[in-house]
Structure formats: C-alpha cells, structure tokens
C-alpha cells in the first residue's frame, strides 16, 4: 500500500490498468518529466507491480504493463490485514450488453484465442469478435491445440478474417494485441502488448510453449477485464 500510495505511482498504475504504454506515453498521460516517471517505474517494477516487454514491432520501444496477478494478491493481502471482511472476491461480477473486438495482424493466434477465452469466461454474455490487419488462411494449429487442451474450447472451425469484415459493426471496446497493429493502425480502447507465439520458433512443436504462455497471459487479463465490462461507469470514476 505504501508503494502504491504515492500520487504519481498511483497515477501511473491507473494509466497502465487501462492499457499497456510506452514511457513517453506515460509521461504525456501523467504530465511529469521522463526522468521522474522512469524513476517511479523502476520502483513499481522492483515491487513486482509492473513489468516490461520489448515491442515486437519496433525493438527500440518497450511497453510497460501491470502484473495483474501480483497487484491483485498484494491488494488482497493489504485488505485482509486491515479487516478480514474487506477481502475482495474476484470474478463474481458478470458483464452484459457489452461488446469487444480483439485485433492483431494475422488473426490466427492471439486474437482468436482472446476472442474464445472472453466468450468462454463471460458465458457468452459479451458480444466478442476478432480480426487481423493481414489475416492468415487458417488459425494456427498450436492455437487450436492449446485452446482444446487447456480450456476445452474448439477453434477448428474458426476462420481468420480481416478488419474490413467487421468494419460495419460497432464495439464498446477495441483491444489491440499486436504492437504493429497498435502502432500503425490506431486508435484502440486499450493495448495488450503480447508477442506473436508463432514467431517464437521454427517449428510448431518448438513454439507450443510460447502459445501456452500467451494463452495464460490472455486468460489472466481477460479475467480481470470482466469486472471492467460489468461496471464501466465505476471503472471510469476510479
């Protein structure tokens, strides 16, 4: 609580709760000098609240993101230490009348997995779709495999589609999962800077662990997205 209570660090955490950001974007968002923002980013990283990942599109850039699991655990511990009745229970709020579009480049790995996971976690209450700026001809076999083996979700009939295919629809939230799409085709409601798991190795067998890693991170982010979709007004006020 002491780490998060600093006004600037709290402002930075708040910005990163909405989207993964680069340092210069954080600087603009909080209105403080870059050296000061960088200092407090180091503090947040040392506490395990924030992590960083190099952009898969432009290696000179890096995206900072919240470690949602670590943040949740830390705040739960603080609440429980203050009073047992304050211990929060995540995942109870279920969204309705909300819509989300996930975007990446090929619509063959990250975005179809995100679409499937959100539909699964929301019990179909969220209207969700995915698309790609340059869609592939099929969903990657490893995406099909990890969804089936880890979550019991069948993606075999999923067909990648282009952004143009969903251009006639409106969505409450547009989330980019690919640095290239985010940096070339903006704006979006939020950005989750995730690596392309298919680029992790030369063979499907070798890249499968990266698909597991990306799917796990997507599932974590989506579980924390659900309360945001359920209470959008409260989230904006916070």
PDB file of C-alpha atoms in Angstrom:
ATOM      1  CA  UNK A   1       0.000   0.000   0.000  1.00  0.00           C
ATOM      2  CA  UNK A   2       2.879   2.363   0.741  1.00  0.00           C
ATOM      3  CA  UNK A   3       4.333   1.661  -2.696  1.00  0.00           C
ATOM      4  CA  UNK A   4       1.054   2.358  -4.495  1.00  0.00           C
ATOM      5  CA  UNK A   5       0.004   5.298  -2.326  1.00  0.00           C
ATOM      6  CA  UNK A   6       2.474   7.771  -3.849  1.00  0.00           C
ATOM      7  CA  UNK A   7       0.325  10.074  -6.038  1.00  0.00           C
ATOM      8  CA  UNK A   8       2.483   9.718  -9.146  1.00  0.00           C
ATOM      9  CA  UNK A   9       2.862   5.960  -8.811  1.00  0.00           C
ATOM     10  CA  UNK A  10      -0.887   5.633  -8.302  1.00  0.00           C
ATOM     11  CA  UNK A  11      -1.495   7.744 -11.420  1.00  0.00           C
ATOM     12  CA  UNK A  12       0.878   5.522 -13.398  1.00  0.00           C
ATOM     13  CA  UNK A  13      -0.782   2.353 -12.127  1.00  0.00           C
ATOM     14  CA  UNK A  14      -4.147   3.799 -13.087  1.00  0.00           C
ATOM     15  CA  UNK A  15      -2.975   4.550 -16.630  1.00  0.00           C
ATOM     16  CA  UNK A  16      -1.452   1.086 -17.002  1.00  0.00           C
ATOM     17  CA  UNK A  17      -4.635  -0.528 -15.739  1.00  0.00           C
ATOM     18  CA  UNK A  18      -6.322   0.696 -18.918  1.00  0.00           C
ATOM     19  CA  UNK A  19      -3.628  -0.136 -21.475  1.00  0.00           C
ATOM     20  CA  UNK A  20      -0.011  -1.159 -21.946  1.00  0.00           C
ATOM     21  CA  UNK A  21       2.011   2.019 -22.587  1.00  0.00           C
ATOM     22  CA  UNK A  22       5.449   3.194 -23.626  1.00  0.00           C
ATOM     23  CA  UNK A  23       7.412   5.534 -21.360  1.00  0.00           C
ATOM     24  CA  UNK A  24       6.719   8.598 -23.496  1.00  0.00           C
ATOM     25  CA  UNK A  25       3.002   7.826 -23.405  1.00  0.00           C
ATOM     26  CA  UNK A  26       3.088   7.548 -19.621  1.00  0.00           C
ATOM     27  CA  UNK A  27       4.959  10.851 -19.469  1.00  0.00           C
ATOM     28  CA  UNK A  28       2.231  12.518 -21.534  1.00  0.00           C
ATOM     29  CA  UNK A  29      -0.551  10.865 -19.537  1.00  0.00           C
ATOM     30  CA  UNK A  30       0.676  11.895 -16.074  1.00  0.00           C
ATOM     31  CA  UNK A  31       2.237  15.221 -17.083  1.00  0.00           C
ATOM     32  CA  UNK A  32       5.572  14.685 -15.330  1.00  0.00           C
ATOM     33  CA  UNK A  33       9.208  14.699 -16.601  1.00  0.00           C
ATOM     34  CA  UNK A  34      10.527  11.494 -18.135  1.00  0.00           C
ATOM     35  CA  UNK A  35      13.317  11.062 -15.585  1.00  0.00           C
ATOM     36  CA  UNK A  36      10.776  11.189 -12.744  1.00  0.00           C
ATOM     37  CA  UNK A  37       8.438   8.755 -14.483  1.00  0.00           C
ATOM     38  CA  UNK A  38      11.340   6.382 -15.176  1.00  0.00           C
ATOM     39  CA  UNK A  39      12.401   6.507 -11.523  1.00  0.00           C
ATOM     40  CA  UNK A  40       8.949   5.564 -10.285  1.00  0.00           C
ATOM     41  CA  UNK A  41       8.629   2.875 -12.963  1.00  0.00           C
ATOM     42  CA  UNK A  42      11.750   1.274 -11.518  1.00  0.00           C
ATOM     43  CA  UNK A  43      10.172   1.388  -8.068  1.00  0.00           C
ATOM     44  CA  UNK A  44       6.994  -0.258  -9.338  1.00  0.00           C
ATOM     45  CA  UNK A  45       8.982  -2.909 -11.195  1.00  0.00           C
ATOM     46  CA  UNK A  46      11.052  -3.684  -8.104  1.00  0.00           C
ATOM     47  CA  UNK A  47       7.816  -4.221  -6.167  1.00  0.00           C
ATOM     48  CA  UNK A  48       6.550  -6.581  -8.859  1.00  0.00           C
ATOM     49  CA  UNK A  49       3.549  -4.402  -9.763  1.00  0.00           C
ATOM     50  CA  UNK A  50       4.767  -3.513 -13.251  1.00  0.00           C
ATOM     51  CA  UNK A  51       6.642  -5.448 -15.905  1.00  0.00           C
ATOM     52  CA  UNK A  52       8.034  -4.511 -19.308  1.00  0.00           C
ATOM     53  CA  UNK A  53       8.184  -6.190 -22.690  1.00  0.00           C
ATOM     54  CA  UNK A  54      10.128  -5.029 -25.740  1.00  0.00           C
ATOM     55  CA  UNK A  55       7.933  -4.138 -28.711  1.00  0.00           C
ATOM     56  CA  UNK A  56       7.735  -6.945 -31.246  1.00  0.00           C
ATOM     57  CA  UNK A  57       7.260  -4.337 -33.987  1.00  0.00           C
ATOM     58  CA  UNK A  58       9.908  -1.751 -33.110  1.00  0.00           C
ATOM     59  CA  UNK A  59      12.644  -3.186 -30.902  1.00  0.00           C
ATOM     60  CA  UNK A  60      13.676   0.298 -29.801  1.00  0.00           C
ATOM     61  CA  UNK A  61      10.396   0.625 -27.910  1.00  0.00           C
ATOM     62  CA  UNK A  62       9.166  -1.161 -24.806  1.00  0.00           C
ATOM     63  CA  UNK A  63       5.671  -1.494 -23.388  1.00  0.00           C
ATOM     64  CA  UNK A  64       5.004  -1.412 -19.653  1.00  0.00           C
ATOM     65  CA  UNK A  65       2.097  -3.394 -18.258  1.00  0.00           C
ATOM     66  CA  UNK A  66       0.601  -4.276 -14.899  1.00  0.00           C
ATOM     67  CA  UNK A  67       1.324  -7.652 -13.373  1.00  0.00           C
ATOM     68  CA  UNK A  68      -2.351  -8.125 -12.605  1.00  0.00           C
ATOM     69  CA  UNK A  69      -1.904 -11.292 -10.576  1.00  0.00           C
ATOM     70  CA  UNK A  70       0.739  -9.678  -8.375  1.00  0.00           C
ATOM     71  CA  UNK A  71      -1.303  -6.486  -7.943  1.00  0.00           C
ATOM     72  CA  UNK A  72      -4.405  -8.460  -7.002  1.00  0.00           C
ATOM     73  CA  UNK A  73      -2.508 -10.547  -4.466  1.00  0.00           C
ATOM     74  CA  UNK A  74      -0.813  -7.520  -2.901  1.00  0.00           C
ATOM     75  CA  UNK A  75      -4.019  -5.524  -2.506  1.00  0.00           C
ATOM     76  CA  UNK A  76      -5.919  -8.554  -1.222  1.00  0.00           C
ATOM     77  CA  UNK A  77      -3.250  -9.097   1.421  1.00  0.00           C
ATOM     78  CA  UNK A  78      -3.448  -5.432   2.437  1.00  0.00           C
ATOM     79  CA  UNK A  79      -7.241  -5.501   2.643  1.00  0.00           C
ATOM     80  CA  UNK A  80      -7.230  -8.704   4.659  1.00  0.00           C
ATOM     81  CA  UNK A  81      -4.609  -7.290   7.031  1.00  0.00           C
ATOM     82  CA  UNK A  82      -6.826  -4.270   7.693  1.00  0.00           C
ATOM     83  CA  UNK A  83     -10.040  -6.263   8.210  1.00  0.00           C
ATOM     84  CA  UNK A  84     -10.999  -9.816   7.150  1.00  0.00           C
ATOM     85  CA  UNK A  85     -14.352  -8.603   5.804  1.00  0.00           C
ATOM     86  CA  UNK A  86     -12.557  -6.444   3.237  1.00  0.00           C
ATOM     87  CA  UNK A  87     -11.022  -9.419   1.425  1.00  0.00           C
ATOM     88  CA  UNK A  88     -12.312  -8.997  -2.155  1.00  0.00           C
ATOM     89  CA  UNK A  89     -13.778 -11.816  -4.194  1.00  0.00           C
ATOM     90  CA  UNK A  90     -12.838 -11.550  -7.861  1.00  0.00           C
ATOM     91  CA  UNK A  91     -14.832 -12.844 -10.756  1.00  0.00           C
ATOM     92  CA  UNK A  92     -18.348 -12.513  -9.321  1.00  0.00           C
ATOM     93  CA  UNK A  93     -19.430  -9.590 -11.469  1.00  0.00           C
ATOM     94  CA  UNK A  94     -20.519 -10.765 -14.908  1.00  0.00           C
ATOM     95  CA  UNK A  95     -20.877  -8.335 -17.799  1.00  0.00           C
ATOM     96  CA  UNK A  96     -23.880  -7.977 -20.069  1.00  0.00           C
ATOM     97  CA  UNK A  97     -24.776  -5.804 -23.042  1.00  0.00           C
ATOM     98  CA  UNK A  98     -21.088  -5.252 -23.813  1.00  0.00           C
ATOM     99  CA  UNK A  99     -19.013  -5.861 -26.937  1.00  0.00           C
ATOM    100  CA  UNK A 100     -15.284  -6.319 -27.518  1.00  0.00           C
ATOM    101  CA  UNK A 101     -13.148  -6.572 -30.644  1.00  0.00           C
ATOM    102  CA  UNK A 102      -9.623  -8.034 -30.476  1.00  0.00           C
ATOM    103  CA  UNK A 103      -7.172  -7.049 -33.212  1.00  0.00           C
ATOM    104  CA  UNK A 104      -3.799  -8.440 -34.265  1.00  0.00           C
ATOM    105  CA  UNK A 105      -2.003  -8.965 -37.571  1.00  0.00           C
ATOM    106  CA  UNK A 106      -2.868 -12.465 -38.761  1.00  0.00           C
ATOM    107  CA  UNK A 107      -5.974 -13.238 -36.679  1.00  0.00           C
ATOM    108  CA  UNK A 108      -4.520 -16.725 -36.391  1.00  0.00           C
ATOM    109  CA  UNK A 109      -3.179 -16.938 -32.833  1.00  0.00           C
ATOM    110  CA  UNK A 110      -3.501 -14.135 -30.276  1.00  0.00           C
ATOM    111  CA  UNK A 111      -6.804 -12.570 -31.265  1.00  0.00           C
ATOM    112  CA  UNK A 112      -8.796 -15.793 -31.887  1.00  0.00           C
ATOM    113  CA  UNK A 113      -7.553 -17.162 -28.567  1.00  0.00           C
ATOM    114  CA  UNK A 114      -8.584 -13.921 -26.839  1.00  0.00           C
ATOM    115  CA  UNK A 115     -11.983 -13.996 -28.529  1.00  0.00           C
ATOM    116  CA  UNK A 116     -12.573 -17.592 -27.478  1.00  0.00           C
ATOM    117  CA  UNK A 117     -11.415 -17.027 -23.909  1.00  0.00           C
ATOM    118  CA  UNK A 118     -13.588 -13.949 -23.369  1.00  0.00           C
ATOM    119  CA  UNK A 119     -16.619 -15.715 -24.783  1.00  0.00           C
ATOM    120  CA  UNK A 120     -15.863 -18.677 -22.516  1.00  0.00           C
ATOM    121  CA  UNK A 121     -15.180 -16.658 -19.354  1.00  0.00           C
ATOM    122  CA  UNK A 122     -18.272 -14.471 -19.840  1.00  0.00           C
ATOM    123  CA  UNK A 123     -20.526 -17.463 -20.543  1.00  0.00           C
ATOM    124  CA  UNK A 124     -21.421 -15.852 -23.859  1.00  0.00           C
ATOM    125  CA  UNK A 125     -22.740 -12.667 -22.244  1.00  0.00           C
ATOM    126  CA  UNK A 126     -20.252 -10.491 -24.141  1.00  0.00           C
ATOM    127  CA  UNK A 127     -20.518  -9.998 -27.896  1.00  0.00           C
ATOM    128  CA  UNK A 128     -16.942 -10.595 -28.943  1.00  0.00           C
ATOM    129  CA  UNK A 129     -15.103 -10.778 -32.261  1.00  0.00           C
ATOM    130  CA  UNK A 130     -11.555 -10.753 -33.581  1.00  0.00           C
ATOM    131  CA  UNK A 131      -9.874  -9.693 -36.810  1.00  0.00           C
ATOM    132  CA  UNK A 132      -6.482  -9.090 -38.370  1.00  0.00           C
ATOM    133  CA  UNK A 133      -4.894  -6.400 -40.500  1.00  0.00           C
ATOM    134  CA  UNK A 134      -3.385  -9.133 -42.721  1.00  0.00           C
ATOM    135  CA  UNK A 135      -5.344 -12.296 -41.909  1.00  0.00           C
ATOM    136  CA  UNK A 136      -3.799 -15.723 -42.443  1.00  0.00           C
ATOM    137  CA  UNK A 137      -5.616 -18.550 -44.188  1.00  0.00           C
ATOM    138  CA  UNK A 138      -6.196 -20.588 -41.020  1.00  0.00           C
ATOM    139  CA  UNK A 139      -5.967 -20.447 -37.257  1.00  0.00           C
ATOM    140  CA  UNK A 140      -2.556 -21.684 -36.159  1.00  0.00           C
ATOM    141  CA  UNK A 141      -2.600 -25.386 -35.158  1.00  0.00           C
ATOM    142  CA  UNK A 142      -0.974 -24.557 -31.831  1.00  0.00           C
ATOM    143  CA  UNK A 143      -3.745 -22.065 -31.021  1.00  0.00           C
ATOM    144  CA  UNK A 144      -6.285 -24.792 -31.749  1.00  0.00           C
ATOM    145  CA  UNK A 145      -4.323 -27.234 -29.606  1.00  0.00           C
ATOM    146  CA  UNK A 146      -3.793 -25.007 -26.575  1.00  0.00           C
ATOM    147  CA  UNK A 147      -7.433 -23.931 -26.519  1.00  0.00           C
ATOM    148  CA  UNK A 148      -8.573 -27.544 -26.684  1.00  0.00           C
ATOM    149  CA  UNK A 149      -6.091 -28.979 -24.187  1.00  0.00           C
ATOM    150  CA  UNK A 150      -6.094 -26.166 -21.629  1.00  0.00           C
ATOM    151  CA  UNK A 151      -9.620 -24.767 -21.824  1.00  0.00           C
ATOM    152  CA  UNK A 152     -11.775 -27.310 -23.652  1.00  0.00           C
ATOM    153  CA  UNK A 153     -12.504 -24.791 -26.429  1.00  0.00           C
ATOM    154  CA  UNK A 154     -12.756 -25.925 -30.055  1.00  0.00           C
ATOM    155  CA  UNK A 155     -11.271 -23.479 -32.587  1.00  0.00           C
ATOM    156  CA  UNK A 156     -11.166 -25.888 -35.527  1.00  0.00           C
ATOM    157  CA  UNK A 157     -13.988 -24.105 -37.362  1.00  0.00           C
ATOM    158  CA  UNK A 158     -12.626 -20.611 -36.695  1.00  0.00           C
ATOM    159  CA  UNK A 159     -11.590 -18.777 -39.874  1.00  0.00           C
ATOM    160  CA  UNK A 160      -9.314 -15.700 -39.746  1.00  0.00           C
ATOM    161  CA  UNK A 161     -10.975 -12.545 -41.011  1.00  0.00           C
ATOM    162  CA  UNK A 162      -9.899  -9.061 -41.959  1.00  0.00           C
ATOM    163  CA  UNK A 163     -10.597  -5.798 -40.190  1.00  0.00           C
ATOM    164  CA  UNK A 164     -12.812  -4.891 -43.150  1.00  0.00           C
ATOM    165  CA  UNK A 165     -15.059  -7.847 -42.330  1.00  0.00           C
ATOM    166  CA  UNK A 166     -16.064  -6.240 -39.024  1.00  0.00           C
ATOM    167  CA  UNK A 167     -15.943  -2.597 -40.133  1.00  0.00           C
ATOM    168  CA  UNK A 168     -19.743  -2.397 -40.299  1.00  0.00           C
ATOM    169  CA  UNK A 169     -20.042  -3.336 -36.614  1.00  0.00           C
ATOM    170  CA  UNK A 170     -19.609  -1.137 -33.577  1.00  0.00           C
ATOM    171  CA  UNK A 171     -17.841  -2.268 -30.405  1.00  0.00           C
ATOM    172  CA  UNK A 172     -17.688  -0.804 -26.920  1.00  0.00           C
ATOM    173  CA  UNK A 173     -14.037  -1.816 -26.602  1.00  0.00           C
ATOM    174  CA  UNK A 174     -11.317  -2.422 -29.185  1.00  0.00           C
ATOM    175  CA  UNK A 175      -8.203  -4.113 -27.808  1.00  0.00           C
ATOM    176  CA  UNK A 176      -5.043  -4.484 -29.880  1.00  0.00           C
ATOM    177  CA  UNK A 177      -2.806  -7.449 -29.085  1.00  0.00           C
ATOM    178  CA  UNK A 178      -0.068  -6.780 -31.627  1.00  0.00           C
ATOM    179  CA  UNK A 179       2.453  -3.935 -31.369  1.00  0.00           C
ATOM    180  CA  UNK A 180       2.494  -3.464 -35.143  1.00  0.00           C
ATOM    181  CA  UNK A 181      -1.269  -3.090 -35.380  1.00  0.00           C
ATOM    182  CA  UNK A 182      -1.314  -0.760 -32.406  1.00  0.00           C
ATOM    183  CA  UNK A 183       1.498   1.449 -33.690  1.00  0.00           C
ATOM    184  CA  UNK A 184       0.327   1.547 -37.314  1.00  0.00           C
ATOM    185  CA  UNK A 185      -3.441   1.143 -37.054  1.00  0.00           C
ATOM    186  CA  UNK A 186      -4.698   3.089 -34.056  1.00  0.00           C
ATOM    187  CA  UNK A 187      -6.701   4.156 -32.149  1.00  0.00           C
ATOM    188  CA  UNK A 188      -7.991   1.450 -29.843  1.00  0.00           C
ATOM    189  CA  UNK A 189      -9.565   1.397 -26.407  1.00  0.00           C
ATOM    190  CA  UNK A 190      -6.597  -0.476 -24.962  1.00  0.00           C
ATOM    191  CA  UNK A 191      -3.423  -2.267 -25.952  1.00  0.00           C
ATOM    192  CA  UNK A 192      -2.078  -5.548 -24.607  1.00  0.00           C
ATOM    193  CA  UNK A 193       1.496  -5.934 -25.800  1.00  0.00           C
ATOM    194  CA  UNK A 194       1.811  -9.669 -26.446  1.00  0.00           C
ATOM    195  CA  UNK A 195       4.448 -11.414 -28.575  1.00  0.00           C
ATOM    196  CA  UNK A 196       3.460 -13.447 -31.615  1.00  0.00           C
ATOM    197  CA  UNK A 197       3.799 -17.036 -30.364  1.00  0.00           C
ATOM    198  CA  UNK A 198       4.116 -18.407 -33.888  1.00  0.00           C
ATOM    199  CA  UNK A 199       7.346 -16.424 -34.316  1.00  0.00           C
ATOM    200  CA  UNK A 200       8.965 -17.952 -31.245  1.00  0.00           C
ATOM    201  CA  UNK A 201      10.487 -20.946 -33.061  1.00  0.00           C
ATOM    202  CA  UNK A 202      10.885 -22.562 -36.458  1.00  0.00           C
ATOM    203  CA  UNK A 203       8.514 -25.457 -35.842  1.00  0.00           C
ATOM    204  CA  UNK A 204       5.034 -25.820 -34.366  1.00  0.00           C
ATOM    205  CA  UNK A 205       6.339 -28.254 -31.774  1.00  0.00           C
ATOM    206  CA  UNK A 206       9.062 -25.872 -30.618  1.00  0.00           C
ATOM    207  CA  UNK A 207       6.749 -22.849 -30.459  1.00  0.00           C
ATOM    208  CA  UNK A 208       3.993 -24.583 -28.484  1.00  0.00           C
ATOM    209  CA  UNK A 209       5.321 -23.495 -25.044  1.00  0.00           C
ATOM    210  CA  UNK A 210       5.067 -19.863 -26.196  1.00  0.00           C
ATOM    211  CA  UNK A 211       1.428 -20.462 -27.186  1.00  0.00           C
ATOM    212  CA  UNK A 212       0.800 -21.767 -23.659  1.00  0.00           C
ATOM    213  CA  UNK A 213       2.460 -18.678 -22.187  1.00  0.00           C
ATOM    214  CA  UNK A 214       0.474 -16.231 -24.353  1.00  0.00           C
ATOM    215  CA  UNK A 215      -2.805 -18.063 -23.728  1.00  0.00           C
ATOM    216  CA  UNK A 216      -2.154 -17.990 -19.976  1.00  0.00           C
ATOM    217  CA  UNK A 217      -1.492 -14.248 -20.022  1.00  0.00           C
ATOM    218  CA  UNK A 218      -4.571 -13.644 -22.154  1.00  0.00           C
ATOM    219  CA  UNK A 219      -6.705 -15.634 -19.731  1.00  0.00           C
ATOM    220  CA  UNK A 220      -5.373 -13.631 -16.783  1.00  0.00           C
ATOM    221  CA  UNK A 221      -6.016 -10.308 -18.483  1.00  0.00           C
ATOM    222  CA  UNK A 222      -9.499 -11.386 -19.563  1.00  0.00           C
ATOM    223  CA  UNK A 223     -10.468 -12.500 -16.056  1.00  0.00           C
ATOM    224  CA  UNK A 224      -9.538  -9.031 -14.816  1.00  0.00           C
ATOM    225  CA  UNK A 225     -11.292  -7.419 -17.793  1.00  0.00           C
ATOM    226  CA  UNK A 226     -14.671  -8.929 -16.870  1.00  0.00           C
ATOM    227  CA  UNK A 227     -15.357  -6.645 -13.860  1.00  0.00           C
ATOM    228  CA  UNK A 228     -14.434  -3.671 -16.060  1.00  0.00           C
ATOM    229  CA  UNK A 229     -17.049  -4.710 -18.592  1.00  0.00           C
ATOM    230  CA  UNK A 230     -19.588  -5.303 -15.833  1.00  0.00           C
ATOM    231  CA  UNK A 231     -19.099  -1.879 -14.216  1.00  0.00           C
ATOM    232  CA  UNK A 232     -17.800   0.528 -16.893  1.00  0.00           C
ATOM    233  CA  UNK A 233     -19.046   3.664 -15.110  1.00  0.00           C
ATOM    234  CA  UNK A 234     -17.326   2.727 -11.850  1.00  0.00           C
ATOM    235  CA  UNK A 235     -14.104   1.949 -13.683  1.00  0.00           C
ATOM    236  CA  UNK A 236     -14.048   5.389 -15.319  1.00  0.00           C
ATOM    237  CA  UNK A 237     -14.635   7.109 -11.989  1.00  0.00           C
ATOM    238  CA  UNK A 238     -11.796   5.123 -10.388  1.00  0.00           C
TER     239      UNK A 238
END
